[in-house]
XYZ file of C-alpha atoms in Angstrom:
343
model
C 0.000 0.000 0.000
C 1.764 3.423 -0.966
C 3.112 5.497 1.991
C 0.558 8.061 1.044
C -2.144 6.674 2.404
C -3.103 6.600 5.877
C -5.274 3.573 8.006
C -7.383 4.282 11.117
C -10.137 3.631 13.138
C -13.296 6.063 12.856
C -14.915 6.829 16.563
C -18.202 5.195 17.123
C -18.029 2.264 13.994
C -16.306 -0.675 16.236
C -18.065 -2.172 19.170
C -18.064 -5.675 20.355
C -19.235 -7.449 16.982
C -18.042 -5.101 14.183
C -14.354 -3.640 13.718
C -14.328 -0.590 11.145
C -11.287 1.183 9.690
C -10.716 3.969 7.449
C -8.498 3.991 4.910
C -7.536 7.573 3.287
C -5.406 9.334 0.640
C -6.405 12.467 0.020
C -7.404 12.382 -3.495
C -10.364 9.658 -3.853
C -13.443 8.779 -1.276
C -12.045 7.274 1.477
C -12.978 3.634 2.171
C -14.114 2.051 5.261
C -13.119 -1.671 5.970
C -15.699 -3.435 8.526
C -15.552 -7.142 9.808
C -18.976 -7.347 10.883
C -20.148 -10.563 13.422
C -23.463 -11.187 12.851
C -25.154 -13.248 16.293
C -26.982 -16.415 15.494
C -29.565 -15.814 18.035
C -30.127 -12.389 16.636
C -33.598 -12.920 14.394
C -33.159 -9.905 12.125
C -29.942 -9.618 11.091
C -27.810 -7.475 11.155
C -28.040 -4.605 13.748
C -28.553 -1.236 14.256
C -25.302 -0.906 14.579
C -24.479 -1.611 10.679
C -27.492 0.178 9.698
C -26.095 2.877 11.250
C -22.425 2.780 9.714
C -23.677 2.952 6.222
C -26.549 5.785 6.894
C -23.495 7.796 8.246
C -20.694 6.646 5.663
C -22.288 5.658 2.045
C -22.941 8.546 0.915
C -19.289 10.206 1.180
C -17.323 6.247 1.551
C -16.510 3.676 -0.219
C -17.712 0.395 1.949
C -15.716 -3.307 1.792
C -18.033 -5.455 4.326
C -16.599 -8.757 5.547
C -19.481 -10.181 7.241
C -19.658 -13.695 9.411
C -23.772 -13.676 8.632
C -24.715 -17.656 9.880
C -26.953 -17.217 7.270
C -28.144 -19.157 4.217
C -29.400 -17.798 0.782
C -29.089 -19.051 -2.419
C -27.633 -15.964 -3.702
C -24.131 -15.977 -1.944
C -24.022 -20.291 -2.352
C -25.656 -21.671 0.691
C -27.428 -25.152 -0.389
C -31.176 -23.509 0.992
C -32.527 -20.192 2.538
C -33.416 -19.394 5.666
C -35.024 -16.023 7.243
C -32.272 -14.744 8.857
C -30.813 -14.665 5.351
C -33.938 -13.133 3.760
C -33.624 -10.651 6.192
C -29.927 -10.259 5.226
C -30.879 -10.095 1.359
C -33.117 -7.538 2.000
C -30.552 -5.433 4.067
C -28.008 -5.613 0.807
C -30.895 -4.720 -1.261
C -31.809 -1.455 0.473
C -28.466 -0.077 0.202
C -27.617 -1.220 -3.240
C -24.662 -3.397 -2.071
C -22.905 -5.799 -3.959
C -22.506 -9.503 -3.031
C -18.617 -10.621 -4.081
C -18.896 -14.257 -3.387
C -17.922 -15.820 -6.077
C -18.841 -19.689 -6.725
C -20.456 -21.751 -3.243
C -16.905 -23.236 -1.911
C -18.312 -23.373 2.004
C -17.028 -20.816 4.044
C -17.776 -22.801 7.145
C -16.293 -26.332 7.968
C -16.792 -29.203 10.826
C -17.015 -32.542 11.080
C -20.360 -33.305 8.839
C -21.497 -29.980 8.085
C -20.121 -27.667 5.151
C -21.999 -24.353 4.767
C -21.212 -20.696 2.914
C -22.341 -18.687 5.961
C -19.736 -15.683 5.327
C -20.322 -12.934 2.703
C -18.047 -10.131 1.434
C -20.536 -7.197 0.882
C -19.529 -3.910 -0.724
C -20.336 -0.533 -3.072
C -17.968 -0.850 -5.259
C -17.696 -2.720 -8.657
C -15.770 -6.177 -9.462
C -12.837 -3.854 -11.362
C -11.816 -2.895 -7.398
C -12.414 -5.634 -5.511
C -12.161 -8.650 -7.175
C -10.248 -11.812 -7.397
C -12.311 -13.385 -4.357
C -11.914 -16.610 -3.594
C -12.108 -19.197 -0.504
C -8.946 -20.814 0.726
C -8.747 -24.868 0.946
C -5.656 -24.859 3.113
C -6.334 -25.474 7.130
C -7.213 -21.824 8.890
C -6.694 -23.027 12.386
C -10.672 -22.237 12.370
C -14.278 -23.361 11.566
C -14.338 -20.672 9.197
C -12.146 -20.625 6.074
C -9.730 -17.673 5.094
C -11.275 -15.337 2.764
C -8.711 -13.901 -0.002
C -9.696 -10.705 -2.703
C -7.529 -7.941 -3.656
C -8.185 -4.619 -3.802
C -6.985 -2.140 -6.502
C -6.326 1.300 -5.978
C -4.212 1.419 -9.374
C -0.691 2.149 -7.181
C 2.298 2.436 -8.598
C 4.762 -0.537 -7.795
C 7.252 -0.642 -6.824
C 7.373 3.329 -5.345
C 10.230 5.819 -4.116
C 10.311 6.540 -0.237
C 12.141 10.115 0.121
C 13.065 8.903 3.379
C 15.964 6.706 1.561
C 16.863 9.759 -0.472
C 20.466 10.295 -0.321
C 21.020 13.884 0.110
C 24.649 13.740 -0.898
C 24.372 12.295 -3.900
C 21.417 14.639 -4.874
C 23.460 17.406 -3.968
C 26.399 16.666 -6.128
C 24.346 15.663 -9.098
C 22.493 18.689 -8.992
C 25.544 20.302 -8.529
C 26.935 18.857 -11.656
C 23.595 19.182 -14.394
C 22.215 23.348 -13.058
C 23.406 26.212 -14.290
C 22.910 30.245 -13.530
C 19.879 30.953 -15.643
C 21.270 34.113 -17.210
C 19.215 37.070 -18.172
C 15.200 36.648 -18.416
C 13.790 38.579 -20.939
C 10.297 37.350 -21.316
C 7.820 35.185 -19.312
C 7.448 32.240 -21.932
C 12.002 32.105 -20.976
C 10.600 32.010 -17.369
C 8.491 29.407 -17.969
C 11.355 26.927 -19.695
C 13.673 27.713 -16.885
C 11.554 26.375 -14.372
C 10.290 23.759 -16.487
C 13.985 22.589 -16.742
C 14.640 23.093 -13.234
C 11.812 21.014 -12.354
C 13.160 18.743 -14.671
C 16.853 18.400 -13.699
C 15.821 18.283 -9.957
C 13.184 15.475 -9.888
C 16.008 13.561 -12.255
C 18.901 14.237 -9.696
C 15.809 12.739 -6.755
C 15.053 9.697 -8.897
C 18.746 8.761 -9.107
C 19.241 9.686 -5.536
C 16.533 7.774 -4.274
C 15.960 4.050 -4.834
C 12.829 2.192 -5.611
C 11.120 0.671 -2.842
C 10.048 -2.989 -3.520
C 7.445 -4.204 -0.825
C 9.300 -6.985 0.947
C 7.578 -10.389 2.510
C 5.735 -9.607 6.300
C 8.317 -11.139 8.686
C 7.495 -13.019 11.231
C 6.678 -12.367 14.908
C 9.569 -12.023 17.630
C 8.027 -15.190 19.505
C 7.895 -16.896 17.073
C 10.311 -19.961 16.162
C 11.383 -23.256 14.300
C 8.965 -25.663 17.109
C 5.637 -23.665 16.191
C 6.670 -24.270 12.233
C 6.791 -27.802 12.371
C 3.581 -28.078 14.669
C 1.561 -25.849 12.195
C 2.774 -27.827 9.104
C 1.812 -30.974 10.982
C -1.561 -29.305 11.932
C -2.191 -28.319 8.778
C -1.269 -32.093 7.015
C -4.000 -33.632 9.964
C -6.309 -31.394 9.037
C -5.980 -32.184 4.855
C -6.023 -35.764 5.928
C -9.077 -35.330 7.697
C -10.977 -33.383 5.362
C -10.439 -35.867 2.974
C -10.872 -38.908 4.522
C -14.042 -37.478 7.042
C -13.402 -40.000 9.804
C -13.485 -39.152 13.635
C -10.576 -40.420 14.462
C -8.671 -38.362 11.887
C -10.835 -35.216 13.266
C -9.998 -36.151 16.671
C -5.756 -36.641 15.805
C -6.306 -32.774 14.278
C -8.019 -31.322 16.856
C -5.717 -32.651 19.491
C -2.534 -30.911 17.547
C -4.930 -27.832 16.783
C -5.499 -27.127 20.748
C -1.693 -28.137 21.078
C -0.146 -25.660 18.645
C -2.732 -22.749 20.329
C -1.060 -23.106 24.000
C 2.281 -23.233 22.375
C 1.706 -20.126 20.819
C -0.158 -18.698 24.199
C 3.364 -20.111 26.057
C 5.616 -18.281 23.246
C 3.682 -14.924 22.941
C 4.025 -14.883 27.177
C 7.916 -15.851 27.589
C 8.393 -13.344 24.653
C 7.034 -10.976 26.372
C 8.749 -11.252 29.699
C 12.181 -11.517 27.939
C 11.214 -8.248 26.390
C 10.539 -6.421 30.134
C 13.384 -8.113 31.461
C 15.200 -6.424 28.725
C 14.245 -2.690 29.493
C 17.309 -1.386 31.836
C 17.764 1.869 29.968
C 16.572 5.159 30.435
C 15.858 5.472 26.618
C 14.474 1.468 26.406
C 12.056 2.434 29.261
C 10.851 5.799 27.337
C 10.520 3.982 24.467
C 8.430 1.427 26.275
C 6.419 4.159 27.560
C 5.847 6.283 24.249
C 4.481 2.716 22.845
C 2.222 1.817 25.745
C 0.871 5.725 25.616
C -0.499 5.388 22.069
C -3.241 3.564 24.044
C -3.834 4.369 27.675
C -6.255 2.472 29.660
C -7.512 3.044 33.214
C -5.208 1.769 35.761
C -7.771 -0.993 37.914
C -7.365 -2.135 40.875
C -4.926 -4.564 43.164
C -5.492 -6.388 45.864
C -3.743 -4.993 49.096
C -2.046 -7.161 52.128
C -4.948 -7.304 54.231
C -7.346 -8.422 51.444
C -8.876 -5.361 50.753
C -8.882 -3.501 47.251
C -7.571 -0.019 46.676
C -10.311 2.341 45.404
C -8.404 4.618 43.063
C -5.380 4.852 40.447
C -3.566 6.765 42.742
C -3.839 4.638 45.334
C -2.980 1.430 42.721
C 0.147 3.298 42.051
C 1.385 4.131 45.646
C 0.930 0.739 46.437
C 2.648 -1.097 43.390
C 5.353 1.669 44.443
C 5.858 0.671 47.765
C 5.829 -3.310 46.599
C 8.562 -2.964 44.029
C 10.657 0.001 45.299
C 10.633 -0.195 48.982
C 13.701 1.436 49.273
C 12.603 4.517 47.418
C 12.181 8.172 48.574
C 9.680 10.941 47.218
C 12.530 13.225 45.848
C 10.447 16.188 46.488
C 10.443 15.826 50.544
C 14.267 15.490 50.228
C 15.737 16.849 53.290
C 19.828 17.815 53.258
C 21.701 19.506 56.143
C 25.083 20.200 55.995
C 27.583 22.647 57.733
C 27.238 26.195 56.261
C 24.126 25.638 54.134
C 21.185 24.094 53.715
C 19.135 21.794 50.714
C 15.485 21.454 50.424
């Protein structure tokens, strides 16, 4: 995605069953992404909620909708129709929406059952989002992964000026300008700065590679162990969609829960080799400008004598005197010497 454009969350379009982004840059409508949980016990799917994020949105946004519906309708593949996905129908019908689903591949997959539950909903035509398709390989899920792409025609590979190198833009400009000389008319004006314009953004493409977007690398916690126990997961899981027998579902849901707790167990000793690893003033800052981005209420903790303390403050004072025993409040500092004194 170029550097240009910018990804975040809108106030007031993410709760507990729907996620929304926004993605901007500057030029075209900006486009909100929403994953969207539908409830199975909910009768009239979806909610107010949704209703809500495209009364406020379609008319100036772009909308991609990645929906989990548990619903069934003939339209997006399911094998029969049900209400709650007449009621869904009717909700893509009132806003003009697009189904993307392409083909009936079930979205949804355990032992005996196969549906197409999930539905890609959105505004715009099959020339921007397109290419959708549902994954065979093993999710680690009931639900399958969900690929499509989305074009925004950008340019790729792309020049970030933060990898310009000054120096060598200086000397080549250096090198290729001259003075200008006398300017007699404007039309000389105008092909002097059309050649400086020219020379410099020549001198910047030389000075500044191309930027190839490189393969996501993996997670700090992550290591050769988990590897092997996802590719074995994912072979159990081929077998047993193939061969449908319990005790091949059974063999792949044992390694399934097995390679989830290893991944709990790496995430957490990742973590504490990471605090353990803050000593520095500018490691701790850094620590702190990261945890900032997000601040959340400090709750409470549970004091010697089995009570609770009632307020941040009070949290804080008593993690304080936990941890740093030792330490004094700097401002009731207290020095007395000979001929002066320090307060």
């Amino acid at each position: 995605m170029p550097t240009s454009r910018s990804l975040h969350r809108p106030k007031g379009t993410s709760n507990g069953d729907m996620c929304t982004v926004r993605l901007e840059n500057g030029r075209e409508k900006a486009t909100l992404l929403s994953s969207i949980y539908m409830p199975y016990e909910d009768p009239d799917p979806p909610n107010q909620g949704v209703h809500r994020l495209l009364k406020e949105n379609l008319g100036v946004c772009n909308v991609i909708l990645g929906c989990d519906a548990n619903a069934h309708h003939f339209h997006w593949g399911s094998k029969d129709t049900n209400t709650r996905g007449e009621s869904i129908f009717n909700f893509i019908l009132s806003y003009n929406l697009r189904i993307c689903n392409i083909g009936n591949d079930p979205t949804f997959k355990i032992r005996g059952r196969e549906e197409v539950i999930d539905l890609t909903l959105s505004n715009l035509d099959d020339s921007v989002v397109r290419n959708w398709r549902v994954s065979n390989k093993c999710s680690f899920s009931d639900h399958m992964r969900i690929y499509f792409e989305i074009s925004f025609d950008r340019q790729n590979p792309y020049r970030n000026p933060r990898r310009t190198d000054w120096g060598r833009f200086t000397d080549l400009t250096n090198h290729q300008l001259t003075l200008p000389g006398r300017i007699e008319t404007v039309a000389e004006l105008n092909s002097k700065v059309s050649n400086l314009t020219e020379i410099l953004l020549r001198c910047h493409k030389d000075a500044c590679p191309l930027t190839y977007p490189g393969k996501k690398s993996q997670p700090v916690w992550w290591n050769k162990d988990l590897g092997e126990l996802r590719k074995n997961t994912k072979k159990l899981y081929n077998k047993a969609h193939s061969t449908k027998l319990d005790s091949d579902w059974e063999s792949y849901k044992a390694s399934f829960t097995k390679y989830k707790s290893e991944i709990k167990r790496a995430k957490k000793k990742s973590w504490v080799c990471f605090c353990e690893s803050v000593e520095g003033v500018n490691d701790a800052a850094r620590f702190r400008k990261i945890l900032s981005k997000d601040p959340k209420s400090i709750g409470s903790v549970k004091k010697p004598d089995g009570t609770w303390t009632d307020s941040g403050l009070e949290t804080l004072n008593l993690l304080a005197e936990t941890h740093f025993p030792d330490c004094t409040d700097a401002s009731n500092l207290h020095i007395e010497c000979d001929n002066f004194q320090v307060q």
